[in-house]
Coordinates of N, CA and C in Angstrom, one line a residue:
M1 N 191.1 -100.5 -91.2 CA 191.4 -99.6 -90.1 C 190.7 -100.2 -88.8
T2 N 191.5 -100.4 -87.7 CA 190.9 -100.9 -86.5 C 190.3 -99.7 -85.7
Q3 N 189.5 -100.0 -84.7 CA 188.9 -99.0 -83.9 C 190.0 -98.1 -83.3
S4 N 191.1 -98.7 -82.8 CA 192.1 -97.9 -82.2 C 192.8 -96.9 -83.2
D5 N 192.7 -97.2 -84.5 CA 193.4 -96.3 -85.5 C 192.7 -94.9 -85.5
T6 N 191.4 -94.8 -85.1 CA 190.7 -93.6 -85.1 C 190.8 -92.9 -83.7
G7 N 191.4 -93.5 -82.7 CA 191.4 -93.0 -81.4 C 192.7 -92.3 -81.1
Q8 N 193.0 -92.1 -79.8 CA 194.2 -91.5 -79.3 C 195.3 -92.5 -79.1
W9 N 196.5 -92.0 -79.4 CA 197.7 -92.8 -79.3 C 198.8 -92.1 -78.5
I10 N 199.8 -92.8 -78.0 CA 200.9 -92.2 -77.3 C 202.2 -92.7 -77.9
C11 N 203.2 -91.9 -77.8 CA 204.6 -92.4 -78.2 C 205.1 -93.1 -77.0
V12 N 205.8 -94.3 -77.2 CA 206.4 -95.0 -76.1 C 207.8 -95.3 -76.5
Q13 N 208.7 -95.4 -75.5 CA 210.1 -95.7 -75.7 C 210.5 -96.7 -74.7
N14 N 211.4 -97.6 -75.1 CA 212.0 -98.6 -74.2 C 213.4 -98.2 -73.7
N15 N 214.0 -99.1 -72.9 CA 215.3 -98.8 -72.3 C 216.4 -98.8 -73.3
E16 N 216.2 -99.4 -74.5 CA 217.2 -99.4 -75.5 C 217.0 -98.2 -76.5
G17 N 216.1 -97.3 -76.2 CA 215.9 -96.2 -77.1 C 215.0 -96.4 -78.3
R18 N 214.4 -97.5 -78.4 CA 213.5 -97.8 -79.5 C 212.1 -97.1 -79.2
W19 N 211.5 -96.7 -80.3 CA 210.2 -95.9 -80.2 C 209.1 -96.7 -80.9
S20 N 207.9 -96.5 -80.4 CA 206.7 -97.1 -81.1 C 205.5 -96.2 -80.7
V21 N 204.4 -96.5 -81.4 CA 203.1 -95.9 -81.0 C 202.3 -96.9 -80.3
W22 N 201.4 -96.5 -79.3 CA 200.7 -97.4 -78.5 C 199.3 -96.8 -78.3
P23 N 198.2 -97.5 -78.3 CA 196.9 -97.0 -78.1 C 196.9 -96.4 -76.7
A24 N 196.4 -95.2 -76.5 CA 196.4 -94.4 -75.3 C 195.5 -95.1 -74.2
D25 N 194.5 -95.9 -74.7 CA 193.5 -96.5 -73.7 C 194.0 -97.9 -73.3
V26 N 195.2 -98.3 -73.7 CA 195.7 -99.6 -73.3 C 196.9 -99.4 -72.4
P27 N 197.1 -100.1 -71.3 CA 198.3 -100.0 -70.5 C 199.6 -100.2 -71.3
V28 N 200.6 -99.4 -71.0 CA 201.9 -99.5 -71.7 C 202.5 -100.8 -71.2
P29 N 203.1 -101.6 -72.1 CA 203.7 -102.8 -71.7 C 205.0 -102.6 -70.9
A30 N 205.3 -103.7 -70.1 CA 206.5 -103.6 -69.3 C 207.7 -103.4 -70.1
G31 N 208.6 -102.6 -69.6 CA 209.8 -102.2 -70.3 C 209.7 -101.0 -71.2
W32 N 208.5 -100.4 -71.3 CA 208.3 -99.2 -72.1 C 207.7 -98.1 -71.2
H33 N 207.9 -96.9 -71.6 CA 207.4 -95.8 -70.9 C 206.8 -94.7 -71.9
A34 N 205.7 -94.1 -71.5 CA 205.1 -93.1 -72.3 C 205.9 -91.8 -72.4
E35 N 205.9 -91.3 -73.6 CA 206.6 -90.0 -73.9 C 205.6 -89.0 -74.5
G36 N 205.2 -88.0 -73.8 CA 204.2 -87.1 -74.3 C 202.8 -87.4 -74.0
A37 N 201.9 -86.5 -74.6 CA 200.5 -86.6 -74.3 C 199.8 -87.4 -75.5
P38 N 198.6 -87.9 -75.2 CA 197.9 -88.6 -76.3 C 197.7 -87.7 -77.5
A39 N 197.7 -88.3 -78.7 CA 197.5 -87.5 -79.9 C 197.0 -88.5 -81.0
T40 N 196.8 -88.0 -82.2 CA 196.5 -88.9 -83.3 C 197.7 -89.8 -83.6
R41 N 197.4 -90.9 -84.3 CA 198.5 -91.8 -84.7 C 199.5 -91.1 -85.6
E42 N 199.0 -90.4 -86.5 CA 199.9 -89.6 -87.4 C 200.7 -88.6 -86.7
T43 N 200.2 -87.9 -85.7 CA 201.0 -87.0 -85.0 C 202.1 -87.7 -84.2
C44 N 201.7 -88.8 -83.6 CA 202.7 -89.6 -82.8 C 203.9 -90.1 -83.8
L45 N 203.5 -90.6 -85.0 CA 204.5 -91.1 -85.9 C 205.4 -90.0 -86.3
A46 N 204.9 -88.8 -86.5 CA 205.7 -87.6 -86.9 C 206.6 -87.3 -85.8
E47 N 206.2 -87.3 -84.6 CA 207.0 -87.0 -83.4 C 208.1 -88.0 -83.3
I48 N 207.8 -89.3 -83.5 CA 208.9 -90.3 -83.4 C 209.9 -90.1 -84.5
E49 N 209.4 -89.8 -85.7 CA 210.4 -89.5 -86.8 C 211.3 -88.4 -86.5
A50 N 210.8 -87.4 -85.9 CA 211.6 -86.2 -85.5 C 212.6 -86.5 -84.4
R51 N 212.2 -87.4 -83.5 CA 213.1 -87.7 -82.3 C 214.0 -88.9 -82.5
W52 N 213.7 -89.8 -83.4 CA 214.5 -91.1 -83.4 C 215.3 -91.1 -84.7
S53 N 216.4 -90.4 -84.7 CA 217.3 -90.3 -85.8 C 218.2 -91.5 -86.0
D54 N 218.5 -92.2 -84.9 CA 219.4 -93.3 -85.0 C 218.8 -94.5 -84.4
P55 N 218.4 -95.5 -85.3 CA 217.6 -96.7 -84.8 C 218.5 -97.7 -84.1
R56 N 219.8 -97.5 -84.0 CA 220.6 -98.5 -83.3 C 220.2 -98.5 -81.8
P57 N 220.2 -99.7 -81.2 CA 219.9 -99.8 -79.7 C 221.0 -99.0 -78.9
N58 N 220.6 -98.5 -77.8 CA 221.5 -97.7 -77.0 C 222.8 -98.5 -76.6
A59 N 222.7 -99.8 -76.4 CA 223.9 -100.6 -76.0 C 224.9 -100.6 -77.2
L60 N 224.4 -100.7 -78.4 CA 225.3 -100.7 -79.6 C 225.9 -99.3 -79.8
K61 N 225.1 -98.2 -79.6 CA 225.7 -96.9 -79.7 C 226.8 -96.7 -78.7
K62 N 226.7 -97.2 -77.5 CA 227.8 -97.1 -76.5 C 229.0 -97.8 -76.9
V63 N 228.9 -99.0 -77.5 CA 230.0 -99.8 -77.9 C 230.7 -99.1 -79.1
M64 N 230.0 -98.5 -80.0 CA 230.6 -97.9 -81.1 C 231.1 -96.5 -80.9
A65 N 230.8 -95.9 -79.7 CA 231.2 -94.5 -79.5 C 232.7 -94.4 -79.2

């Protein structure tokens, strides 16, 4: 377990609708934006699981609609 694993995390999402967790004390990388408040890694992963039901990129979803 790294030091960040015991700290606070945030959910991040990119323009294609992809989700990830990111250490709250590290700047969010370009192309991603924070969603929600800092929480434990487990809480963030549960939030992503609840919100990200379709892993296809947004561009593919539009083509297939």
